[in-house]
């Protein structure tokens, strides 16, 4: 039998917790790639608390669209300056559902 990789086990557990409507108390060990700017943006997004949002102007800019781990690095928590639900690579319908799952005050 093949040995499971810890990252897959951790990510699966994280997703199970998240999609059960609870806040995971850990982040899987992920490797953030790309430019230093994109890495900085990913690190900023990881600081956005569960159930809260941050505007693009508060520090994340255009690099959000290049997030390849878009639930674990929570770019769905980034909204427009006026609170509008602007773009999401997975589609606005999914962004809305993720924010509803987290019971944010933006929906």
mmCIF file with all atom_site columns, C-alpha atoms in Angstrom, residues 24-91:
data_model
loop_
_atom_site.group_PDB
_atom_site.id
_atom_site.type_symbol
_atom_site.label_atom_id
_atom_site.label_alt_id
_atom_site.label_comp_id
_atom_site.label_asym_id
_atom_site.label_entity_id
_atom_site.label_seq_id
_atom_site.pdbx_PDB_ins_code
_atom_site.Cartn_x
_atom_site.Cartn_y
_atom_site.Cartn_z
_atom_site.occupancy
_atom_site.B_iso_or_equiv
_atom_site.pdbx_formal_charge
_atom_site.auth_seq_id
_atom_site.auth_comp_id
_atom_site.auth_asym_id
_atom_site.auth_atom_id
_atom_site.pdbx_PDB_model_num
ATOM 1  C CA . UNK A 1 24 ? -10.035 25.172 11.080 1.00 0.00 ? 24 UNK A CA 1
ATOM 2  C CA . UNK A 1 25 ? -7.551  25.787 13.901 1.00 0.00 ? 25 UNK A CA 1
ATOM 3  C CA . UNK A 1 26 ? -4.548  25.110 11.663 1.00 0.00 ? 26 UNK A CA 1
ATOM 4  C CA . UNK A 1 27 ? -3.316  25.797 8.138  1.00 0.00 ? 27 UNK A CA 1
ATOM 5  C CA . UNK A 1 28 ? -1.846  22.970 6.065  1.00 0.00 ? 28 UNK A CA 1
ATOM 6  C CA . UNK A 1 29 ? 1.843   23.409 5.318  1.00 0.00 ? 29 UNK A CA 1
ATOM 7  C CA . UNK A 1 30 ? 1.698   25.076 1.908  1.00 0.00 ? 30 UNK A CA 1
ATOM 8  C CA . UNK A 1 31 ? 4.362   26.353 -0.439 1.00 0.00 ? 31 UNK A CA 1
ATOM 9  C CA . UNK A 1 32 ? 3.506   29.776 -1.797 1.00 0.00 ? 32 UNK A CA 1
ATOM 10 C CA . UNK A 1 33 ? 5.147   30.386 -5.165 1.00 0.00 ? 33 UNK A CA 1
ATOM 11 C CA . UNK A 1 34 ? 5.363   33.341 -7.530 1.00 0.00 ? 34 UNK A CA 1
ATOM 12 C CA . UNK A 1 35 ? 6.823   36.795 -7.241 1.00 0.00 ? 35 UNK A CA 1
ATOM 13 C CA . UNK A 1 36 ? 7.700   38.289 -3.880 1.00 0.00 ? 36 UNK A CA 1
ATOM 14 C CA . UNK A 1 37 ? 4.664   40.573 -4.276 1.00 0.00 ? 37 UNK A CA 1
ATOM 15 C CA . UNK A 1 38 ? 2.321   37.610 -4.766 1.00 0.00 ? 38 UNK A CA 1
ATOM 16 C CA . UNK A 1 39 ? 3.898   35.844 -1.799 1.00 0.00 ? 39 UNK A CA 1
ATOM 17 C CA . UNK A 1 40 ? 3.367   38.966 0.329  1.00 0.00 ? 40 UNK A CA 1
ATOM 18 C CA . UNK A 1 41 ? -0.265  39.169 -0.765 1.00 0.00 ? 41 UNK A CA 1
ATOM 19 C CA . UNK A 1 42 ? -0.823  35.505 0.129  1.00 0.00 ? 42 UNK A CA 1
ATOM 20 C CA . UNK A 1 43 ? 0.681   36.134 3.555  1.00 0.00 ? 43 UNK A CA 1
ATOM 21 C CA . UNK A 1 44 ? -1.640  39.135 4.030  1.00 0.00 ? 44 UNK A CA 1
ATOM 22 C CA . UNK A 1 45 ? -4.673  37.070 3.015  1.00 0.00 ? 45 UNK A CA 1
ATOM 23 C CA . UNK A 1 46 ? -3.727  34.406 5.557  1.00 0.00 ? 46 UNK A CA 1
ATOM 24 C CA . UNK A 1 47 ? -4.117  37.064 8.273  1.00 0.00 ? 47 UNK A CA 1
ATOM 25 C CA . UNK A 1 48 ? -7.766  37.814 7.396  1.00 0.00 ? 48 UNK A CA 1
ATOM 26 C CA . UNK A 1 49 ? -9.817  36.293 10.206 1.00 0.00 ? 49 UNK A CA 1
ATOM 27 C CA . UNK A 1 50 ? -12.445 33.667 9.454  1.00 0.00 ? 50 UNK A CA 1
ATOM 28 C CA . UNK A 1 51 ? -15.797 35.366 8.878  1.00 0.00 ? 51 UNK A CA 1
ATOM 29 C CA . UNK A 1 52 ? -14.204 38.765 8.140  1.00 0.00 ? 52 UNK A CA 1
ATOM 30 C CA . UNK A 1 53 ? -13.211 40.553 4.941  1.00 0.00 ? 53 UNK A CA 1
ATOM 31 C CA . UNK A 1 54 ? -10.542 43.000 3.809  1.00 0.00 ? 54 UNK A CA 1
ATOM 32 C CA . UNK A 1 55 ? -10.646 45.417 0.874  1.00 0.00 ? 55 UNK A CA 1
ATOM 33 C CA . UNK A 1 56 ? -8.269  45.267 -2.059 1.00 0.00 ? 56 UNK A CA 1
ATOM 34 C CA . UNK A 1 57 ? -7.025  48.716 -1.035 1.00 0.00 ? 57 UNK A CA 1
ATOM 35 C CA . UNK A 1 58 ? -5.996  47.424 2.373  1.00 0.00 ? 58 UNK A CA 1
ATOM 36 C CA . UNK A 1 59 ? -3.026  45.713 0.871  1.00 0.00 ? 59 UNK A CA 1
ATOM 37 C CA . UNK A 1 60 ? -3.779  42.899 -1.533 1.00 0.00 ? 60 UNK A CA 1
ATOM 38 C CA . UNK A 1 61 ? -4.167  44.507 -4.969 1.00 0.00 ? 61 UNK A CA 1
ATOM 39 C CA . UNK A 1 62 ? -4.168  42.512 -8.208 1.00 0.00 ? 62 UNK A CA 1
ATOM 40 C CA . UNK A 1 63 ? -2.195  39.518 -7.006 1.00 0.00 ? 63 UNK A CA 1
ATOM 41 C CA . UNK A 1 64 ? -5.313  37.979 -5.459 1.00 0.00 ? 64 UNK A CA 1
ATOM 42 C CA . UNK A 1 65 ? -6.341  36.623 -8.858 1.00 0.00 ? 65 UNK A CA 1
ATOM 43 C CA . UNK A 1 66 ? -3.162  34.551 -9.038 1.00 0.00 ? 66 UNK A CA 1
ATOM 44 C CA . UNK A 1 67 ? -3.884  32.577 -5.884 1.00 0.00 ? 67 UNK A CA 1
ATOM 45 C CA . UNK A 1 68 ? -3.688  28.867 -6.703 1.00 0.00 ? 68 UNK A CA 1
ATOM 46 C CA . UNK A 1 69 ? -4.897  27.706 -3.265 1.00 0.00 ? 69 UNK A CA 1
ATOM 47 C CA . UNK A 1 70 ? -7.963  29.926 -3.116 1.00 0.00 ? 70 UNK A CA 1
ATOM 48 C CA . UNK A 1 71 ? -9.839  28.498 -0.144 1.00 0.00 ? 71 UNK A CA 1
ATOM 49 C CA . UNK A 1 72 ? -6.917  27.840 2.182  1.00 0.00 ? 72 UNK A CA 1
ATOM 50 C CA . UNK A 1 73 ? -5.398  31.220 1.246  1.00 0.00 ? 73 UNK A CA 1
ATOM 51 C CA . UNK A 1 74 ? -8.749  32.994 1.635  1.00 0.00 ? 74 UNK A CA 1
ATOM 52 C CA . UNK A 1 75 ? -8.982  35.404 -1.307 1.00 0.00 ? 75 UNK A CA 1
ATOM 53 C CA . UNK A 1 76 ? -12.779 35.059 -1.093 1.00 0.00 ? 76 UNK A CA 1
ATOM 54 C CA . UNK A 1 77 ? -12.505 37.289 1.993  1.00 0.00 ? 77 UNK A CA 1
ATOM 55 C CA . UNK A 1 78 ? -11.220 40.195 -0.118 1.00 0.00 ? 78 UNK A CA 1
ATOM 56 C CA . UNK A 1 79 ? -13.888 42.688 -1.194 1.00 0.00 ? 79 UNK A CA 1
ATOM 57 C CA . UNK A 1 80 ? -14.014 45.991 -3.065 1.00 0.00 ? 80 UNK A CA 1
ATOM 58 C CA . UNK A 1 81 ? -13.398 49.271 -1.233 1.00 0.00 ? 81 UNK A CA 1
ATOM 59 C CA . UNK A 1 82 ? -17.146 49.883 -0.901 1.00 0.00 ? 82 UNK A CA 1
ATOM 60 C CA . UNK A 1 83 ? -17.743 46.312 0.282  1.00 0.00 ? 83 UNK A CA 1
ATOM 61 C CA . UNK A 1 84 ? -18.754 45.102 -3.170 1.00 0.00 ? 84 UNK A CA 1
ATOM 62 C CA . UNK A 1 85 ? -18.143 41.471 -4.017 1.00 0.00 ? 85 UNK A CA 1
ATOM 63 C CA . UNK A 1 86 ? -15.750 41.990 -6.879 1.00 0.00 ? 86 UNK A CA 1
ATOM 64 C CA . UNK A 1 87 ? -14.109 39.223 -8.888 1.00 0.00 ? 87 UNK A CA 1
ATOM 65 C CA . UNK A 1 88 ? -13.194 35.776 -7.723 1.00 0.00 ? 88 UNK A CA 1
ATOM 66 C CA . UNK A 1 89 ? -11.377 33.307 -9.955 1.00 0.00 ? 89 UNK A CA 1
ATOM 67 C CA . UNK A 1 90 ? -13.770 30.536 -8.903 1.00 0.00 ? 90 UNK A CA 1
ATOM 68 C CA . UNK A 1 91 ? -16.805 32.688 -9.755 1.00 0.00 ? 91 UNK A CA 1
#
